[in-house]
Amino acid sequence: MLLAIDVGNTNTVFALFRDGVSVGEWRCNTESVRTADQYFVWLKQLMEHGGHAMTDIDDVVISNVAPATLFNLRVLCDRYFNCRPLVVGKPGCRLPVDVRVDNPHEVGADRLVNTVSAFQLYGPDLIVVDFGTATTFDVVAHDGAYVGGVIAPGVNLSLDALHTAAAHLPRVDVTQPQTVLGRNTVACMQSGIFWGYVGLIEGICARLAAERERKMRVIATGGLSPLFARGTDVIEAVDQDLTVRGLVLIHNYNKTGKLNG
């Protein structure tokens, strides 16, 4: 079986695939101090609970935007899976798409993985909006190339900043308010965050499409993508498994030269 590991700034996802089909998915906080042994004990319990054995894992592919965690993940693969992981963005990992930006090595691994996955699953001329620690917009060209994007503060990051910097503003959850006009502090904050980010999504996507001089299909991923998709018609599809499915595609491409194994 293939273990796909997507290390984000906040959470890390472990997804298990058998013959390209997802059979289990688990997540934990991203922590640079977590050792290989701790990963093993945590993952072993969850896998056995789902009826899977650690010995069934024979290959690993990793997307990582938190470099301090990579060493222990490599040790995990070597010590417990007896394999060398394929790491997106590192030497030895080939991508099936071009990266046409000023410095390709600066592009986050997750953004490259999303590009591969989105192009394969949804076709050309795309904007991929990823609601993570940052809210990112990535542009996929007509031939599947990654050609750049936009990085904005993440939704929860903005909420934390409001609460931290303003003494009288409380912590609030992210939700779609019934009205734009807020009549109390919490409602005002929820409206500002929700409709503010809807405006951000619509505005940036419109400007990107105008700059590209073509219609761009918008695909959303990340934990908050279903919520914000309900607030705008700009988002045409929501795919919360976009990144892990992209990791499977990249693994197949490096092993067989084909995206689908």
mmCIF file of C-alpha atoms in Angstrom:
data_model
loop_
_atom_site.group_PDB
_atom_site.id
_atom_site.type_symbol
_atom_site.label_atom_id
_atom_site.label_comp_id
_atom_site.label_asym_id
_atom_site.label_seq_id
_atom_site.Cartn_x
_atom_site.Cartn_y
_atom_site.Cartn_z
ATOM 1 C CA MET A 1 0.000 0.000 0.000
ATOM 2 C CA LEU A 2 0.997 3.612 -0.534
ATOM 3 C CA LEU A 3 1.108 6.100 2.333
ATOM 4 C CA ALA A 4 0.674 9.702 1.184
ATOM 5 C CA ILE A 5 1.748 12.317 3.745
ATOM 6 C CA ASP A 6 0.703 15.948 3.305
ATOM 7 C CA VAL A 7 2.515 18.145 5.830
ATOM 8 C CA GLY A 8 0.894 21.563 6.140
ATOM 9 C CA ASN A 9 1.816 24.460 8.385
ATOM 10 C CA THR A 10 -0.960 23.567 10.860
ATOM 11 C CA ASN A 11 -1.996 19.939 10.232
ATOM 12 C CA THR A 12 -0.442 16.825 8.720
ATOM 13 C CA VAL A 13 -2.580 14.336 6.802
ATOM 14 C CA PHE A 14 -1.687 10.645 6.460
ATOM 15 C CA ALA A 15 -3.704 8.975 3.678
ATOM 16 C CA LEU A 16 -3.515 5.276 2.865
ATOM 17 C CA PHE A 17 -4.107 4.021 -0.685
ATOM 18 C CA ARG A 18 -4.480 0.505 -2.035
ATOM 19 C CA ASP A 19 -4.261 0.277 -5.842
ATOM 20 C CA GLY A 20 -5.039 3.986 -6.094
ATOM 21 C CA VAL A 21 -8.133 3.792 -3.882
ATOM 22 C CA SER A 22 -8.238 5.598 -0.526
ATOM 23 C CA VAL A 23 -8.743 3.174 2.360
ATOM 24 C CA GLY A 24 -7.979 5.419 5.322
ATOM 25 C CA GLU A 25 -7.078 8.963 6.286
ATOM 26 C CA TRP A 26 -5.884 10.459 9.577
ATOM 27 C CA ARG A 27 -4.509 13.821 10.665
ATOM 28 C CA CYS A 28 -2.462 15.312 13.490
ATOM 29 C CA ASN A 29 -0.984 18.664 14.428
ATOM 30 C CA THR A 30 2.183 19.560 12.554
ATOM 31 C CA GLU A 31 4.962 19.525 15.149
ATOM 32 C CA SER A 32 8.671 19.574 14.385
ATOM 33 C CA VAL A 33 9.458 17.882 17.718
ATOM 34 C CA ARG A 34 7.387 14.773 16.961
ATOM 35 C CA THR A 35 9.798 11.837 16.612
ATOM 36 C CA ALA A 36 9.647 8.926 14.189
ATOM 37 C CA ASP A 37 8.713 6.604 17.054
ATOM 38 C CA GLN A 38 5.844 8.878 18.085
ATOM 39 C CA TYR A 39 4.533 8.948 14.511
ATOM 40 C CA PHE A 40 4.726 5.151 14.424
ATOM 41 C CA VAL A 41 2.830 4.548 17.677
ATOM 42 C CA TRP A 42 0.100 7.061 16.752
ATOM 43 C CA LEU A 43 -0.327 5.785 13.197
ATOM 44 C CA LYS A 44 -0.155 2.102 14.139
ATOM 45 C CA GLN A 45 -3.092 2.407 16.536
ATOM 46 C CA LEU A 46 -5.258 4.235 14.009
ATOM 47 C CA MET A 47 -4.413 1.849 11.178
ATOM 48 C CA GLU A 48 -5.118 -1.245 13.256
ATOM 49 C CA HIS A 49 -8.409 0.282 14.364
ATOM 50 C CA GLY A 50 -9.293 0.547 10.662
ATOM 51 C CA GLY A 51 -8.228 -3.032 9.962
ATOM 52 C CA HIS A 52 -4.873 -2.242 8.331
ATOM 53 C CA ALA A 53 -1.382 -3.427 9.214
ATOM 54 C CA MET A 54 1.698 -1.206 9.199
ATOM 55 C CA THR A 55 3.559 -3.977 7.372
ATOM 56 C CA ASP A 56 1.229 -3.472 4.386
ATOM 57 C CA ILE A 57 2.877 -0.100 3.642
ATOM 58 C CA ASP A 58 5.588 -0.525 1.057
ATOM 59 C CA ASP A 59 5.939 2.990 -0.352
ATOM 60 C CA VAL A 60 5.588 6.597 0.853
ATOM 61 C CA VAL A 61 5.193 9.943 -0.914
ATOM 62 C CA ILE A 62 5.462 13.254 0.944
ATOM 63 C CA SER A 63 4.457 16.875 0.346
ATOM 64 C CA ASN A 64 6.015 19.100 2.997
ATOM 65 C CA VAL A 65 5.838 22.839 3.701
ATOM 66 C CA ALA A 66 7.269 22.503 7.231
ATOM 67 C CA PRO A 67 10.909 21.516 6.568
ATOM 68 C CA ALA A 68 11.750 20.827 10.237
ATOM 69 C CA THR A 69 9.448 17.779 10.201
ATOM 70 C CA LEU A 70 11.028 16.075 7.208
ATOM 71 C CA PHE A 71 13.961 14.424 8.983
ATOM 72 C CA ASN A 72 11.751 12.475 11.399
ATOM 73 C CA LEU A 73 9.374 11.467 8.598
ATOM 74 C CA ARG A 74 12.324 10.110 6.630
ATOM 75 C CA VAL A 75 13.434 8.157 9.725
ATOM 76 C CA LEU A 76 9.873 6.814 10.089
ATOM 77 C CA CYS A 77 9.974 5.505 6.512
ATOM 78 C CA ASP A 78 13.430 3.983 6.849
ATOM 79 C CA ARG A 79 12.947 2.438 10.278
ATOM 80 C CA TYR A 80 9.394 1.138 10.066
ATOM 81 C CA PHE A 81 8.521 0.853 6.354
ATOM 82 C CA ASN A 82 11.965 -0.026 5.010
ATOM 83 C CA CYS A 83 11.626 2.431 2.143
ATOM 84 C CA ARG A 84 12.967 5.770 0.952
ATOM 85 C CA PRO A 85 10.096 8.255 0.587
ATOM 86 C CA LEU A 86 9.473 10.238 -2.569
ATOM 87 C CA VAL A 87 9.488 13.904 -1.509
ATOM 88 C CA VAL A 88 7.908 16.484 -3.803
ATOM 89 C CA GLY A 89 10.317 19.298 -4.596
ATOM 90 C CA LYS A 90 13.434 17.296 -3.750
ATOM 91 C CA PRO A 91 15.931 15.823 -6.229
ATOM 92 C CA GLY A 92 14.684 12.548 -7.627
ATOM 93 C CA CYS A 93 11.031 13.562 -7.710
ATOM 94 C CA ARG A 94 9.831 14.403 -11.218
ATOM 95 C CA LEU A 95 6.719 16.437 -11.913
ATOM 96 C CA PRO A 96 4.486 15.839 -14.948
ATOM 97 C CA VAL A 97 3.932 19.604 -15.368
ATOM 98 C CA ASP A 98 6.181 22.608 -15.956
ATOM 99 C CA VAL A 99 6.714 25.243 -13.270
ATOM 100 C CA ARG A 100 6.963 28.543 -15.111
ATOM 101 C CA VAL A 101 7.765 31.122 -12.424
ATOM 102 C CA ASP A 102 10.828 33.206 -11.569
ATOM 103 C CA ASN A 103 12.175 30.706 -9.033
ATOM 104 C CA PRO A 104 10.504 27.279 -9.178
ATOM 105 C CA HIS A 105 12.277 26.185 -5.978
ATOM 106 C CA GLU A 106 10.339 28.793 -3.982
ATOM 107 C CA VAL A 107 6.946 27.297 -4.788
ATOM 108 C CA GLY A 108 5.405 25.316 -1.935
ATOM 109 C CA ALA A 109 5.192 21.575 -2.528
ATOM 110 C CA ASP A 110 1.465 21.567 -1.775
ATOM 111 C CA ARG A 111 0.815 24.124 -4.516
ATOM 112 C CA LEU A 112 2.670 21.999 -7.065
ATOM 113 C CA VAL A 113 0.799 18.876 -5.981
ATOM 114 C CA ASN A 114 -2.530 20.714 -6.256
ATOM 115 C CA THR A 115 -1.588 21.841 -9.764
ATOM 116 C CA VAL A 116 -0.900 18.278 -10.906
ATOM 117 C CA SER A 117 -4.074 16.966 -9.308
ATOM 118 C CA ALA A 118 -6.342 19.774 -10.512
ATOM 119 C CA PHE A 119 -5.142 19.573 -14.108
ATOM 120 C CA GLN A 120 -5.572 15.810 -14.217
ATOM 121 C CA LEU A 121 -9.023 15.872 -12.606
ATOM 122 C CA TYR A 122 -10.543 19.129 -13.855
ATOM 123 C CA GLY A 123 -8.686 20.090 -17.032
ATOM 124 C CA PRO A 124 -6.854 23.257 -18.106
ATOM 125 C CA ASP A 125 -7.188 26.965 -17.250
ATOM 126 C CA LEU A 126 -7.852 26.664 -13.537
ATOM 127 C CA ILE A 127 -7.570 28.710 -10.373
ATOM 128 C CA VAL A 128 -7.058 26.500 -7.324
ATOM 129 C CA VAL A 129 -8.086 28.221 -4.068
ATOM 130 C CA ASP A 130 -6.657 26.479 -1.011
ATOM 131 C CA PHE A 131 -8.041 27.470 2.406
ATOM 132 C CA GLY A 132 -5.164 26.639 4.719
ATOM 133 C CA THR A 133 -2.963 28.553 7.139
ATOM 134 C CA ALA A 134 -2.667 30.924 4.192
ATOM 135 C CA THR A 135 -5.352 31.337 1.545
ATOM 136 C CA THR A 136 -3.605 30.647 -1.745
ATOM 137 C CA PHE A 137 -4.690 31.067 -5.354
ATOM 138 C CA ASP A 138 -2.738 28.991 -7.897
ATOM 139 C CA VAL A 139 -3.096 29.326 -11.650
ATOM 140 C CA VAL A 140 -2.954 26.243 -13.879
ATOM 141 C CA ALA A 141 -2.310 27.065 -17.546
ATOM 142 C CA HIS A 142 -3.864 25.515 -20.655
ATOM 143 C CA ASP A 143 -1.089 22.891 -20.766
ATOM 144 C CA GLY A 144 -1.160 22.116 -17.041
ATOM 145 C CA ALA A 145 1.832 24.262 -16.109
ATOM 146 C CA TYR A 146 1.985 26.106 -12.824
ATOM 147 C CA VAL A 147 2.362 29.769 -13.787
ATOM 148 C CA GLY A 148 2.041 31.607 -10.473
ATOM 149 C CA GLY A 149 -0.531 32.655 -7.951
ATOM 150 C CA VAL A 150 -1.532 34.797 -4.998
ATOM 151 C CA ILE A 151 -0.948 34.352 -1.249
ATOM 152 C CA ALA A 152 -3.281 35.997 1.276
ATOM 153 C CA PRO A 153 -3.594 35.555 5.062
ATOM 154 C CA GLY A 154 -5.611 32.509 6.070
ATOM 155 C CA VAL A 155 -9.100 32.860 7.507
ATOM 156 C CA ASN A 156 -8.239 31.613 11.002
ATOM 157 C CA LEU A 157 -5.011 33.602 10.963
ATOM 158 C CA SER A 158 -7.026 36.769 10.342
ATOM 159 C CA LEU A 159 -9.427 35.919 13.150
ATOM 160 C CA ASP A 160 -6.546 35.300 15.555
ATOM 161 C CA ALA A 161 -4.991 38.627 14.581
ATOM 162 C CA LEU A 162 -8.253 40.462 15.277
ATOM 163 C CA HIS A 163 -8.618 38.844 18.684
ATOM 164 C CA THR A 164 -4.973 39.359 19.637
ATOM 165 C CA ALA A 165 -4.576 42.953 18.472
ATOM 166 C CA ALA A 166 -7.948 44.352 19.563
ATOM 167 C CA ALA A 167 -8.589 44.131 23.298
ATOM 168 C CA HIS A 168 -12.389 44.133 23.078
ATOM 169 C CA LEU A 169 -12.807 41.673 20.198
ATOM 170 C CA PRO A 170 -13.540 38.067 21.233
ATOM 171 C CA ARG A 171 -12.660 34.824 19.503
ATOM 172 C CA VAL A 172 -15.426 33.784 17.114
ATOM 173 C CA ASP A 173 -16.082 30.803 14.899
ATOM 174 C CA VAL A 174 -16.123 30.998 11.119
ATOM 175 C CA THR A 175 -19.672 30.742 9.844
ATOM 176 C CA GLN A 176 -21.961 32.239 7.205
ATOM 177 C CA PRO A 177 -24.038 34.946 8.913
ATOM 178 C CA GLN A 178 -27.703 35.308 8.067
ATOM 179 C CA THR A 179 -27.220 38.961 7.141
ATOM 180 C CA VAL A 180 -24.286 41.090 6.036
ATOM 181 C CA LEU A 181 -25.258 43.793 8.516
ATOM 182 C CA GLY A 182 -24.119 42.797 11.994
ATOM 183 C CA ARG A 183 -26.002 44.081 15.056
ATOM 184 C CA ASN A 184 -23.530 42.953 17.702
ATOM 185 C CA THR A 185 -19.768 42.503 17.930
ATOM 186 C CA VAL A 186 -19.714 38.768 17.157
ATOM 187 C CA ALA A 187 -22.079 39.146 14.186
ATOM 188 C CA CYS A 188 -20.013 42.051 12.867
ATOM 189 C CA MET A 189 -16.807 40.014 13.061
ATOM 190 C CA GLN A 190 -18.377 36.944 11.461
ATOM 191 C CA SER A 191 -19.767 39.059 8.632
ATOM 192 C CA GLY A 192 -16.446 40.777 8.075
ATOM 193 C CA ILE A 193 -14.548 37.512 7.916
ATOM 194 C CA PHE A 194 -17.045 35.553 5.829
ATOM 195 C CA TRP A 195 -18.156 38.202 3.347
ATOM 196 C CA GLY A 196 -14.718 39.777 3.353
ATOM 197 C CA TYR A 197 -13.166 36.523 2.179
ATOM 198 C CA VAL A 198 -15.974 35.950 -0.322
ATOM 199 C CA GLY A 199 -15.123 39.371 -1.745
ATOM 200 C CA LEU A 200 -11.442 38.448 -1.750
ATOM 201 C CA ILE A 201 -12.149 35.213 -3.633
ATOM 202 C CA GLU A 202 -14.417 36.851 -6.200
ATOM 203 C CA GLY A 203 -12.150 39.849 -6.706
ATOM 204 C CA ILE A 204 -8.874 37.978 -7.101
ATOM 205 C CA CYS A 205 -10.372 35.293 -9.339
ATOM 206 C CA ALA A 206 -11.946 37.949 -11.576
ATOM 207 C CA ARG A 207 -8.679 39.846 -11.852
ATOM 208 C CA LEU A 208 -6.687 36.685 -12.584
ATOM 209 C CA ALA A 209 -9.123 35.700 -15.343
ATOM 210 C CA ALA A 210 -8.985 39.200 -16.826
ATOM 211 C CA GLU A 211 -5.187 39.191 -16.720
ATOM 212 C CA ARG A 212 -5.080 35.759 -18.357
ATOM 213 C CA GLU A 213 -7.677 36.920 -20.919
ATOM 214 C CA ARG A 214 -9.642 33.686 -20.699
ATOM 215 C CA LYS A 215 -12.308 31.979 -18.648
ATOM 216 C CA MET A 216 -10.826 30.266 -15.610
ATOM 217 C CA ARG A 217 -12.557 27.495 -13.719
ATOM 218 C CA VAL A 218 -12.207 27.839 -9.925
ATOM 219 C CA ILE A 219 -11.583 24.752 -7.769
ATOM 220 C CA ALA A 220 -11.504 25.047 -3.964
ATOM 221 C CA THR A 221 -9.787 22.811 -1.435
ATOM 222 C CA GLY A 222 -8.920 22.939 2.254
ATOM 223 C CA GLY A 223 -11.018 22.614 5.394
ATOM 224 C CA LEU A 224 -13.105 25.761 4.950
ATOM 225 C CA SER A 225 -13.725 25.332 1.216
ATOM 226 C CA PRO A 226 -17.300 23.932 1.531
ATOM 227 C CA LEU A 227 -18.325 26.862 3.735
ATOM 228 C CA PHE A 228 -17.061 29.565 1.399
ATOM 229 C CA ALA A 229 -18.315 27.750 -1.698
ATOM 230 C CA ARG A 230 -21.829 28.259 -0.348
ATOM 231 C CA GLY A 231 -21.298 32.012 -0.350
ATOM 232 C CA THR A 232 -20.264 32.489 -3.980
ATOM 233 C CA ASP A 233 -20.987 31.151 -7.452
ATOM 234 C CA VAL A 234 -17.352 31.708 -8.465
ATOM 235 C CA ILE A 235 -16.252 28.387 -6.952
ATOM 236 C CA GLU A 236 -17.359 25.661 -9.368
ATOM 237 C CA ALA A 237 -16.084 22.602 -7.505
ATOM 238 C CA VAL A 238 -14.911 21.667 -4.005
ATOM 239 C CA ASP A 239 -12.347 18.882 -3.620
ATOM 240 C CA GLN A 240 -10.981 18.391 -0.121
ATOM 241 C CA ASP A 241 -8.867 15.418 -1.224
ATOM 242 C CA LEU A 242 -7.126 17.335 -4.011
ATOM 243 C CA THR A 243 -3.668 17.286 -2.427
ATOM 244 C CA VAL A 244 -3.520 13.642 -1.353
ATOM 245 C CA ARG A 245 -4.875 12.531 -4.734
ATOM 246 C CA GLY A 246 -2.169 14.639 -6.358
ATOM 247 C CA LEU A 247 0.450 12.844 -4.301
ATOM 248 C CA VAL A 248 -0.785 9.504 -5.625
ATOM 249 C CA LEU A 249 -0.592 10.818 -9.196
ATOM 250 C CA ILE A 250 2.976 12.071 -8.697
ATOM 251 C CA HIS A 251 4.001 8.786 -7.104
ATOM 252 C CA ASN A 252 2.583 6.859 -10.053
ATOM 253 C CA TYR A 253 4.341 9.164 -12.512
ATOM 254 C CA ASN A 254 7.720 8.651 -10.845
ATOM 255 C CA LYS A 255 7.275 4.868 -10.594
ATOM 256 C CA THR A 256 5.739 4.089 -13.981
ATOM 257 C CA GLY A 257 6.017 7.216 -16.108
ATOM 258 C CA LYS A 258 2.204 7.372 -16.148
ATOM 259 C CA LEU A 259 -0.126 9.371 -13.932
ATOM 260 C CA ASN A 260 -2.554 6.505 -13.353
ATOM 261 C CA GLY A 261 -0.085 3.777 -12.580
#
